[in-house]
PDB file of C-alpha atoms and ligand atoms in Angstrom:
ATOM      1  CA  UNK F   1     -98.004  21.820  -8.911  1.00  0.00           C
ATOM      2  CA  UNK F   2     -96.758  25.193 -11.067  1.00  0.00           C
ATOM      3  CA  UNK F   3     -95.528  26.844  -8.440  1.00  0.00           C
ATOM      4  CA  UNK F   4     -93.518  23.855  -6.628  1.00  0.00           C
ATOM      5  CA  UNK F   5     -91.734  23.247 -10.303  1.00  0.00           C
ATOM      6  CA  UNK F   6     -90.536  26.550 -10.234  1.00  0.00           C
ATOM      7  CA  UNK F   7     -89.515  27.104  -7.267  1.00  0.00           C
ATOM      8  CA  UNK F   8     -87.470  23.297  -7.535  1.00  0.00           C
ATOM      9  CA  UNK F   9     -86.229  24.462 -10.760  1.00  0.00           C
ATOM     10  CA  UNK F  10     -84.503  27.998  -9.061  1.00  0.00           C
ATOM     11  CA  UNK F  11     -83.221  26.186  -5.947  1.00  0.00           C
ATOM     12  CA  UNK F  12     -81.868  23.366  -7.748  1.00  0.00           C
ATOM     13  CA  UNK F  13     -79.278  25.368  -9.528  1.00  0.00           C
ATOM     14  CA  UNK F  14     -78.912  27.623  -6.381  1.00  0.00           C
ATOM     15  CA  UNK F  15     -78.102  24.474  -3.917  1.00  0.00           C
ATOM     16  CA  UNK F  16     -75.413  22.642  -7.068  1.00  0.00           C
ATOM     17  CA  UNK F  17     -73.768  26.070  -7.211  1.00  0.00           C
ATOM     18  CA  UNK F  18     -73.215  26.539  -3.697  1.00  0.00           C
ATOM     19  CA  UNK F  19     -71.841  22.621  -3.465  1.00  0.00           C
ATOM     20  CA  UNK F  20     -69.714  23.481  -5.934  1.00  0.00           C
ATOM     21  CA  UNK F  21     -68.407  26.783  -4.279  1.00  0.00           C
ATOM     22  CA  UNK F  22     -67.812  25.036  -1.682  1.00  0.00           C
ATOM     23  CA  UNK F  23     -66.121  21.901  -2.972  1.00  0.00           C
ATOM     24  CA  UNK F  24     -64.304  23.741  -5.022  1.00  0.00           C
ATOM     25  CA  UNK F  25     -62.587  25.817  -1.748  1.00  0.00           C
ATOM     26  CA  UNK F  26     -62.143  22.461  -0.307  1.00  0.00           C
ATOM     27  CA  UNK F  27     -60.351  21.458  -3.096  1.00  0.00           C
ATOM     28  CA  UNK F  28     -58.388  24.563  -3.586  1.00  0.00           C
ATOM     29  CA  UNK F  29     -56.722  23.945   0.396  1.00  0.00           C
ATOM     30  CA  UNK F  30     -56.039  20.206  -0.310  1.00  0.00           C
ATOM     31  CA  UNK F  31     -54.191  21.409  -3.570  1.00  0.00           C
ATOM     32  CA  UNK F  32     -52.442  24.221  -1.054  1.00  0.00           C
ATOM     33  CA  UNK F  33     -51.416  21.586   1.597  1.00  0.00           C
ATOM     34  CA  UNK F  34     -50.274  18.980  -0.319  1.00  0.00           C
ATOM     35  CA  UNK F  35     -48.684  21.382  -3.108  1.00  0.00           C
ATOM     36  CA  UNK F  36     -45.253  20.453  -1.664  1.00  0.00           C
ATOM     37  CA  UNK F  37     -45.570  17.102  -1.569  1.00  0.00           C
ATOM     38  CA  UNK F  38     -46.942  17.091  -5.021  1.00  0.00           C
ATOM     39  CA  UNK F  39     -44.171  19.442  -6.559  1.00  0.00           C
ATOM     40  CA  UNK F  40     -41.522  16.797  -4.683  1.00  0.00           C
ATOM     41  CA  UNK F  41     -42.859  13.798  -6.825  1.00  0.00           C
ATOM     42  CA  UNK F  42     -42.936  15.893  -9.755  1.00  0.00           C
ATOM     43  CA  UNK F  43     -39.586  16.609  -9.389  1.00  0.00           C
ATOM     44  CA  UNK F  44     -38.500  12.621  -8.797  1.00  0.00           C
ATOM     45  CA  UNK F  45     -40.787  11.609 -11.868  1.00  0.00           C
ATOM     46  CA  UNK F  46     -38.932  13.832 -14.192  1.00  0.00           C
ATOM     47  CA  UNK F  47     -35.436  13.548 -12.653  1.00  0.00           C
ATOM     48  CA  UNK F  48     -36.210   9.267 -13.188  1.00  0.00           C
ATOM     49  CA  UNK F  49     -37.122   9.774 -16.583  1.00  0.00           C
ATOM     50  CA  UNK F  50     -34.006  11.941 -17.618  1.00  0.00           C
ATOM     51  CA  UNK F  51     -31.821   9.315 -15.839  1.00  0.00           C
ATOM     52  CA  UNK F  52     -33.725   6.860 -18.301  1.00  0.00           C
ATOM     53  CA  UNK F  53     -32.988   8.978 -21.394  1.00  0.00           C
ATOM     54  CA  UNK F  54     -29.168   9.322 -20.484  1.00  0.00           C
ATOM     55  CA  UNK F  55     -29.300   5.247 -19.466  1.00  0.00           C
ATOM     56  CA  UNK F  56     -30.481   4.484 -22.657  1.00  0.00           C
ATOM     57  CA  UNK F  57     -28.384   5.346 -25.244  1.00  0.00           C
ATOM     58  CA  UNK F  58     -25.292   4.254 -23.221  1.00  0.00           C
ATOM     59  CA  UNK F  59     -26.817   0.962 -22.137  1.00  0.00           C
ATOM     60  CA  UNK F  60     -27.545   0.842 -26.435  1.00  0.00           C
ATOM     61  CA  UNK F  61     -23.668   1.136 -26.479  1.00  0.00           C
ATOM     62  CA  UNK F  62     -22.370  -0.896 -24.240  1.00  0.00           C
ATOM     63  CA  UNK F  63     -23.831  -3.312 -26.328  1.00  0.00           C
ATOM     64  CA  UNK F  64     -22.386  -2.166 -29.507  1.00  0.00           C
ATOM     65  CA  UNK F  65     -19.266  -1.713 -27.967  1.00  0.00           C
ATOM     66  CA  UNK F  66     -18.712  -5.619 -26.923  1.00  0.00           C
ATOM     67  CA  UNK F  67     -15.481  -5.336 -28.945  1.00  0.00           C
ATOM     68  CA  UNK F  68     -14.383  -2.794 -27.502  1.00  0.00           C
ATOM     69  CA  UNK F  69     -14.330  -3.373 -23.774  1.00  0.00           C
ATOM     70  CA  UNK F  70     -13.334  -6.460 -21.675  1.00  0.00           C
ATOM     71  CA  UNK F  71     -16.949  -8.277 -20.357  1.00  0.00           C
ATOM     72  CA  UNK F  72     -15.179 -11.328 -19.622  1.00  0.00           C
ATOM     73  CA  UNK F  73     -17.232 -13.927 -17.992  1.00  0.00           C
ATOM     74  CA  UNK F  74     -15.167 -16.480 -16.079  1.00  0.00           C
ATOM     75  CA  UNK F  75     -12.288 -15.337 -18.776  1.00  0.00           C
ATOM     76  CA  UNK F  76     -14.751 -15.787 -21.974  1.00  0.00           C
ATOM     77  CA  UNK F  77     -15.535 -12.996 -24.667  1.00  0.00           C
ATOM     78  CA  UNK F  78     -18.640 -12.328 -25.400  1.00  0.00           C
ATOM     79  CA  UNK F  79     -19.793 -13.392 -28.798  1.00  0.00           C
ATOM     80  CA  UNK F  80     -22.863 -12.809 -31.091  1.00  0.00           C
ATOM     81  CA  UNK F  81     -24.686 -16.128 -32.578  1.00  0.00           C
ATOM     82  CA  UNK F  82     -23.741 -15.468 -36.497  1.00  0.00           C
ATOM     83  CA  UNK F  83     -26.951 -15.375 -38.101  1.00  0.00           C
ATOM     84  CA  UNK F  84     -27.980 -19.233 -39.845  1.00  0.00           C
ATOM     85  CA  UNK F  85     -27.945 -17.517 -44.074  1.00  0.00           C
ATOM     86  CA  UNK F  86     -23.890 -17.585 -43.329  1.00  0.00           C
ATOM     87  CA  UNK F  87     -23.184 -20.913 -42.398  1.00  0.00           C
ATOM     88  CA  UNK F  88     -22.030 -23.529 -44.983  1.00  0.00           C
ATOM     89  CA  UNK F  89     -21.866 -27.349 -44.167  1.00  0.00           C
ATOM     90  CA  UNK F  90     -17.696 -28.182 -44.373  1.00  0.00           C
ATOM     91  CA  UNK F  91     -19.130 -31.875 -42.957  1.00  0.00           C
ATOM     92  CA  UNK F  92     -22.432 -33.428 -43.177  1.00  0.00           C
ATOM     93  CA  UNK F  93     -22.946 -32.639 -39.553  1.00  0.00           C
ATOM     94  CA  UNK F  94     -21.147 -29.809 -39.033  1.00  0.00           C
ATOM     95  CA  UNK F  95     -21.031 -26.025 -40.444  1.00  0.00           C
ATOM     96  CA  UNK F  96     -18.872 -22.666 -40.564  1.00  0.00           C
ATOM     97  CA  UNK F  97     -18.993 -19.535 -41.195  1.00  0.00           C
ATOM     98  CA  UNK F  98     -18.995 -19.546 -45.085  1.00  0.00           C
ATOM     99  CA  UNK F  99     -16.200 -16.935 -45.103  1.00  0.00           C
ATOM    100  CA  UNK F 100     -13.513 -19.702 -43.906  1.00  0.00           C
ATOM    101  CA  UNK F 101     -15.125 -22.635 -45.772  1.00  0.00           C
ATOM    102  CA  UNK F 102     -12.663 -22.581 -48.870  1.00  0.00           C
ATOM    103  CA  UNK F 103      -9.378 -21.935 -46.456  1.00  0.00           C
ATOM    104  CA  UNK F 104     -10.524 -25.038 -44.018  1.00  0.00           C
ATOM    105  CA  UNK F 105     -10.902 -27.544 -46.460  1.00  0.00           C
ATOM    106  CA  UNK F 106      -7.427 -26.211 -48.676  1.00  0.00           C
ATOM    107  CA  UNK F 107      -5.924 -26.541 -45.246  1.00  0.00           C
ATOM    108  CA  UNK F 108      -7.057 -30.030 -45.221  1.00  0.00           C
ATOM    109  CA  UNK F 109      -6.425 -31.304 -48.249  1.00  0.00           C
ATOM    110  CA  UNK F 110      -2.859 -29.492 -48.345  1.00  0.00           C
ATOM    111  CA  UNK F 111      -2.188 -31.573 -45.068  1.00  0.00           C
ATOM    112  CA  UNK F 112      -3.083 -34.847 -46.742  1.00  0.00           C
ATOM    113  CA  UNK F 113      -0.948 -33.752 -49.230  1.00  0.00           C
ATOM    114  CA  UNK F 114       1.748 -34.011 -46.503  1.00  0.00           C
ATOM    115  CA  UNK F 115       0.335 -37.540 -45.145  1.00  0.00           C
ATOM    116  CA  UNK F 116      -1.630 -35.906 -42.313  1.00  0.00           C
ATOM    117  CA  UNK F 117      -5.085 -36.506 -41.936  1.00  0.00           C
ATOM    118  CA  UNK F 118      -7.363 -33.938 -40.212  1.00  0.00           C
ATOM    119  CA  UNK F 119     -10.300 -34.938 -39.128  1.00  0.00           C
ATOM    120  CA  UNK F 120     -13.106 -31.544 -38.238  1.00  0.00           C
ATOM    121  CA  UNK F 121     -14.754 -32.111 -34.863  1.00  0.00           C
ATOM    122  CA  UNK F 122     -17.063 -29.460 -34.078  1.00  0.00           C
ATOM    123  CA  UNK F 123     -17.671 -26.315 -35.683  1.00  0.00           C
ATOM    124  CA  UNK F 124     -20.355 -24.002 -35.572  1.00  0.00           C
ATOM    125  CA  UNK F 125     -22.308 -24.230 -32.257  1.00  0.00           C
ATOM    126  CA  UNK F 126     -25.412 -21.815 -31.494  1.00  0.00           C
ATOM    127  CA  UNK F 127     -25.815 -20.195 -28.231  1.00  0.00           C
ATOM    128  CA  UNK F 128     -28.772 -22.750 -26.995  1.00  0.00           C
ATOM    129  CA  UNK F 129     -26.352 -25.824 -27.843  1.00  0.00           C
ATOM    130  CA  UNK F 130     -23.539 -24.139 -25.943  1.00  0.00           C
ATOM    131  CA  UNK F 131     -26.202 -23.884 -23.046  1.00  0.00           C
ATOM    132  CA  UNK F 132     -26.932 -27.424 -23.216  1.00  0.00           C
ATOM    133  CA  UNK F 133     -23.212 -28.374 -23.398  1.00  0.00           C
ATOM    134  CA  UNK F 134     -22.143 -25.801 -20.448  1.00  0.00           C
ATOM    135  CA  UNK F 135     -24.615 -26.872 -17.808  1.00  0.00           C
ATOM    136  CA  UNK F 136     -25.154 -30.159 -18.693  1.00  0.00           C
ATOM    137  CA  UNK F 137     -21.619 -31.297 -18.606  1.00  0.00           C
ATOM    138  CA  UNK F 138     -20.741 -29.497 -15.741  1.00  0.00           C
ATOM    139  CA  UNK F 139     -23.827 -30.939 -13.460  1.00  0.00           C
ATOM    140  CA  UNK F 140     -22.523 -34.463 -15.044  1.00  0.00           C
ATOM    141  CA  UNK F 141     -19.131 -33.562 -14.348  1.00  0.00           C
ATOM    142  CA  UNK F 142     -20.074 -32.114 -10.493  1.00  0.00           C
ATOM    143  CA  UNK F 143     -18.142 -28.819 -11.754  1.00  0.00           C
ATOM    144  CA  UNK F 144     -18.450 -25.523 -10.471  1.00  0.00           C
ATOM    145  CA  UNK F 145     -19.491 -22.828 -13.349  1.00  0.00           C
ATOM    146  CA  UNK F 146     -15.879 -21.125 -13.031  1.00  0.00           C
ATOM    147  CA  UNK F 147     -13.852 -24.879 -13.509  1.00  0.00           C
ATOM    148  CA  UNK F 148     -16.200 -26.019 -15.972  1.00  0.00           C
ATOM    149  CA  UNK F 149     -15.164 -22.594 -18.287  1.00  0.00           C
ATOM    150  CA  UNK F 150     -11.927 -23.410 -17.689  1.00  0.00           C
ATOM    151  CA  UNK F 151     -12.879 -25.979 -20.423  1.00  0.00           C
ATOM    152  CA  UNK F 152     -15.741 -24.812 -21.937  1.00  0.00           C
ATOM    153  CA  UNK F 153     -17.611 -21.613 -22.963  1.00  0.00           C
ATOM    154  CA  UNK F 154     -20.839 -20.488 -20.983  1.00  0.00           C
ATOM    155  CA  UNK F 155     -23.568 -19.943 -23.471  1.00  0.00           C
ATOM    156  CA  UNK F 156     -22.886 -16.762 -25.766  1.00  0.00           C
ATOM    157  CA  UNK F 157     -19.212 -16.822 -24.932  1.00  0.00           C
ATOM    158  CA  UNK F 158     -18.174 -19.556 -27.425  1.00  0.00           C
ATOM    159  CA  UNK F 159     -16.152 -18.134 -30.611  1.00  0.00           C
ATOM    160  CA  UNK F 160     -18.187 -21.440 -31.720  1.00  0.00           C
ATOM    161  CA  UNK F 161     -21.152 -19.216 -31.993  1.00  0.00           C
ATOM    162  CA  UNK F 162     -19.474 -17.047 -34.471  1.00  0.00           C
ATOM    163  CA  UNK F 163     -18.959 -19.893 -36.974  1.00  0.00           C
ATOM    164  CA  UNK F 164     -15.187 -19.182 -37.156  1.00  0.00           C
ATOM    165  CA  UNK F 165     -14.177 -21.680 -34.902  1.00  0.00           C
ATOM    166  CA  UNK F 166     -13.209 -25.204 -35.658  1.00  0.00           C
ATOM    167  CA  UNK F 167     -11.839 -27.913 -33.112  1.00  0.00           C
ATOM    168  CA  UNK F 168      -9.673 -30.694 -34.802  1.00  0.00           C
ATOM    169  CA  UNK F 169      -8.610 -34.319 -34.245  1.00  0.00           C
ATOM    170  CA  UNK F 170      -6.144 -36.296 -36.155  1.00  0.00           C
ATOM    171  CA  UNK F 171      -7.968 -39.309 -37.860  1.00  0.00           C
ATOM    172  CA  UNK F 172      -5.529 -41.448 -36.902  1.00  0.00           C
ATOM    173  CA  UNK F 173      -5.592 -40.922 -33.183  1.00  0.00           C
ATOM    174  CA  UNK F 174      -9.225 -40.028 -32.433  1.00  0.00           C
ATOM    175  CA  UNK F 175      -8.642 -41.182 -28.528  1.00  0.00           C
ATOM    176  CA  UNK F 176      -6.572 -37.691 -28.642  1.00  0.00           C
ATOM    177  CA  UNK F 177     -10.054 -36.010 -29.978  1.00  0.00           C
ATOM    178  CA  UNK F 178     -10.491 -32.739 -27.629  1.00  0.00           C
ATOM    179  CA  UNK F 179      -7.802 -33.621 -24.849  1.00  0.00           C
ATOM    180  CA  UNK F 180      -4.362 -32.050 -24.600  1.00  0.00           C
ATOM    181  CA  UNK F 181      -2.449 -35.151 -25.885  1.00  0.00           C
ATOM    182  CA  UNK F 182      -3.362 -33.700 -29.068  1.00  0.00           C
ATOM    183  CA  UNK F 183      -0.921 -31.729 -28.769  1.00  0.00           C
ATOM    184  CA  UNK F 184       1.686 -34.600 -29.368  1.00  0.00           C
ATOM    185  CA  UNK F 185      -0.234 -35.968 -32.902  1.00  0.00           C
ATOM    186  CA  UNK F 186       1.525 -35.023 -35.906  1.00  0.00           C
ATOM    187  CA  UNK F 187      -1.920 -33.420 -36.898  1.00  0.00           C
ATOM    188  CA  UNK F 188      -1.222 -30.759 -34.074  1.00  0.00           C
ATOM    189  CA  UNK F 189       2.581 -30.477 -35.425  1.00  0.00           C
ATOM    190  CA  UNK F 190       1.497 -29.779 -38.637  1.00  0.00           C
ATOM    191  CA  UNK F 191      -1.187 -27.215 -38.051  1.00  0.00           C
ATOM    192  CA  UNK F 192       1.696 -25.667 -35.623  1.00  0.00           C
ATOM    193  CA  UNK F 193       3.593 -25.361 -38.733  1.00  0.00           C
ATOM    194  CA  UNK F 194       1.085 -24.269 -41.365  1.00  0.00           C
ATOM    195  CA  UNK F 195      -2.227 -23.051 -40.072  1.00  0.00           C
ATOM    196  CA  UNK F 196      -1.146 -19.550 -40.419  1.00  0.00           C
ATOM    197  CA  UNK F 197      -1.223 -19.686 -43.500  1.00  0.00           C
ATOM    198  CA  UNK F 198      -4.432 -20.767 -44.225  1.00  0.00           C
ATOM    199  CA  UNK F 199      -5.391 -17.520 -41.586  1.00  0.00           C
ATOM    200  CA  UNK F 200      -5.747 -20.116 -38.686  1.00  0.00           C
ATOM    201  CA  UNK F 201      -4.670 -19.469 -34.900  1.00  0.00           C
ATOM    202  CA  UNK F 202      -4.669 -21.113 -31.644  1.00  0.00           C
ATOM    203  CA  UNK F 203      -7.191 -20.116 -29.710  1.00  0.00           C
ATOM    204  CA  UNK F 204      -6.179 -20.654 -26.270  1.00  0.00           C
ATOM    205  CA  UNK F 205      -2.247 -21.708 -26.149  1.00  0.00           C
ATOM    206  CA  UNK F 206      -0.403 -22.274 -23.038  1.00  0.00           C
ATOM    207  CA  UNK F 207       0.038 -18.894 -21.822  1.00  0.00           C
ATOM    208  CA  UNK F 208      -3.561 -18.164 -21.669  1.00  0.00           C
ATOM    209  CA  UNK F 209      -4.010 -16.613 -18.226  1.00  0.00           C
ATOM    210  CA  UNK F 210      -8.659 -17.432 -18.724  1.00  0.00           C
ATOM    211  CA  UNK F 211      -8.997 -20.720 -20.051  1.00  0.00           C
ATOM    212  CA  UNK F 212      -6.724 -23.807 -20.361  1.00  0.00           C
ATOM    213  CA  UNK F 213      -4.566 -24.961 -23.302  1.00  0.00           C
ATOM    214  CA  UNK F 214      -6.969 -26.421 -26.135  1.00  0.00           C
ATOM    215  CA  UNK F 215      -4.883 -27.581 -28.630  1.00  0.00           C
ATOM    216  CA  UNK F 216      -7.487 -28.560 -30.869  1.00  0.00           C
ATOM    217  CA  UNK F 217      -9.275 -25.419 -30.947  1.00  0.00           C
ATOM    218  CA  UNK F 218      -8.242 -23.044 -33.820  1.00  0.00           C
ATOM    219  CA  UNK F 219      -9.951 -19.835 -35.191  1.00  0.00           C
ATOM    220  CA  UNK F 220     -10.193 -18.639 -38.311  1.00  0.00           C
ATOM    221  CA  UNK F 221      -8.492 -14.566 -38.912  1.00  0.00           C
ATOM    222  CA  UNK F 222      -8.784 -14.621 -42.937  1.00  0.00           C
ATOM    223  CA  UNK F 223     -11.560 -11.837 -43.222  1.00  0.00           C
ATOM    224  CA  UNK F 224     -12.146  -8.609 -42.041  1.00  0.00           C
ATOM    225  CA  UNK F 225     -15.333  -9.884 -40.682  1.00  0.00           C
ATOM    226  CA  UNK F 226     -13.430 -12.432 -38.673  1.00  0.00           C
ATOM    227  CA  UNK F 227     -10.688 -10.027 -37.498  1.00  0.00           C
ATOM    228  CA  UNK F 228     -13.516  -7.763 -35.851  1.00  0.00           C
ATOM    229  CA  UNK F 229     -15.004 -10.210 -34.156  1.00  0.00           C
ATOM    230  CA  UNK F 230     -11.114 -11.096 -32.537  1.00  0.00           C
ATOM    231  CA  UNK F 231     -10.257  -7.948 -32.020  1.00  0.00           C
ATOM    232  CA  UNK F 232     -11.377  -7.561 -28.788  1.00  0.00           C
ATOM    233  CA  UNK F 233      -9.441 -11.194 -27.644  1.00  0.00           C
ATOM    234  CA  UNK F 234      -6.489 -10.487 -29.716  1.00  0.00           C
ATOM    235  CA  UNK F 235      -5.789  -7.120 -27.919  1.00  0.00           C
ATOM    236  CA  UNK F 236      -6.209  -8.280 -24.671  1.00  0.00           C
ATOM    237  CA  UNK F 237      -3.547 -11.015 -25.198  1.00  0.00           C
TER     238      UNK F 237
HETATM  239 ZN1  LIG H 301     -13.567 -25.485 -29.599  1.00  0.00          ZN
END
């Protein structure tokens, strides 16, 4: 059996290194044939992942830059969902932004001063109530997206999710609440008069070209905070 083990263990090596010499050749003319086709996905790997690295940084703006560039949606601005540790309850069921607490309720209480009695309907609204309120009414109301934003914000294009907005009724007409009659309540005359000066604007008047005339929709402009997030809206007037 000596002589059988040696010779197995000379031709084994002998037999692998010939397989491999061989495979190895094989492999070599593959590599050679298919080299172009090879170099050619190379090249479209690489040239995808540059036109990633460029994408991303300007996609990573484009965000940023909301402000600055008009993504109307059915004639809505964008807006971010303020974040919750800024809101302040003005009403037991509704909040604002905790910048425009003090000037809503002076505004109010100079008003009653005056016999007019404003009544706050809605204020802060987040982005998933806005969804509920956008699709559900319009499927109620058998509205197409675009005539239902003629009324209402889709979700994440409400300046209710910045906590700056505030729509409001006159407590002595509350069949006027959120329909254009408002406009004829002595609560609308007065806020015509005097909201500026409590930093509060119209939202969407009458020559709004996007969305129609809510008269009881005002916005609050008293902090630099606020004025950024307007900018955009106030520039493309
Ligand atoms: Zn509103």
């Amino acid at each position: 059996m000596e002589p059988n083990k040696d010779i197995n263990q000379f031709e084994i090596p002998l037999a692998k290194r010939t397989y491999l010499n061989n495979t190895n050749s094989i492999f070599l003319k593959k590599l050679l044939l298919f080299s172009p086709f090879l170099l050619f996905l190379f090249s479209i790997t690489t040239l995808r992942l540059i036109r990633n690295i460029e994408l991303e940084p300007i996609s990573k703006l484009d965000f940023k830059a909301v402000g600055n560039h008009n993504h109307r949606i059915l004639g809505h601005l964008p807006y971010k969902e303020i974040p919750k540790d800024k809101l302040v309850f003005v009403e037991p069921n509704i909040k604002v932004h905790i910048d425009m607490r003090n000037s809503l309720l002076k505004m109010r209480e100079a008003a009653k001063k005056d016999g007019i009695y404003l009544v706050f309907l809605s204020g802060f609204r987040s982005i998933n109530l806005q969804n509920e309120i956008f699709y559900s009414l319009k499927s109620i109301r058998n509205q197409e997206a675009a005539e239902r934003a003629r009324v209402s914000a889709p979700p994440g294009y409400s300046e209710h999710s910045t906590g700056f907005a505030i729509d409001i009724g006159d407590a002595t007409q509350r069949e006027t609440d959120f329909e254009t009659e408002f406009e004829n309540t002595d609560t609308f005359r007065w806020l015509k008069k005097n909201a500026a000066r409590f930093h509060f604007k119209l939202s969407f008047d009458k020559n709004n070209k996007y969305i129609d005339y809510e008269p009881w929709h005002w916005r609050y402009e008293g902090s630099i905070e606020a004025l950024k997030v307007f900018e955009n809206s106030n520039r493309n007037l």
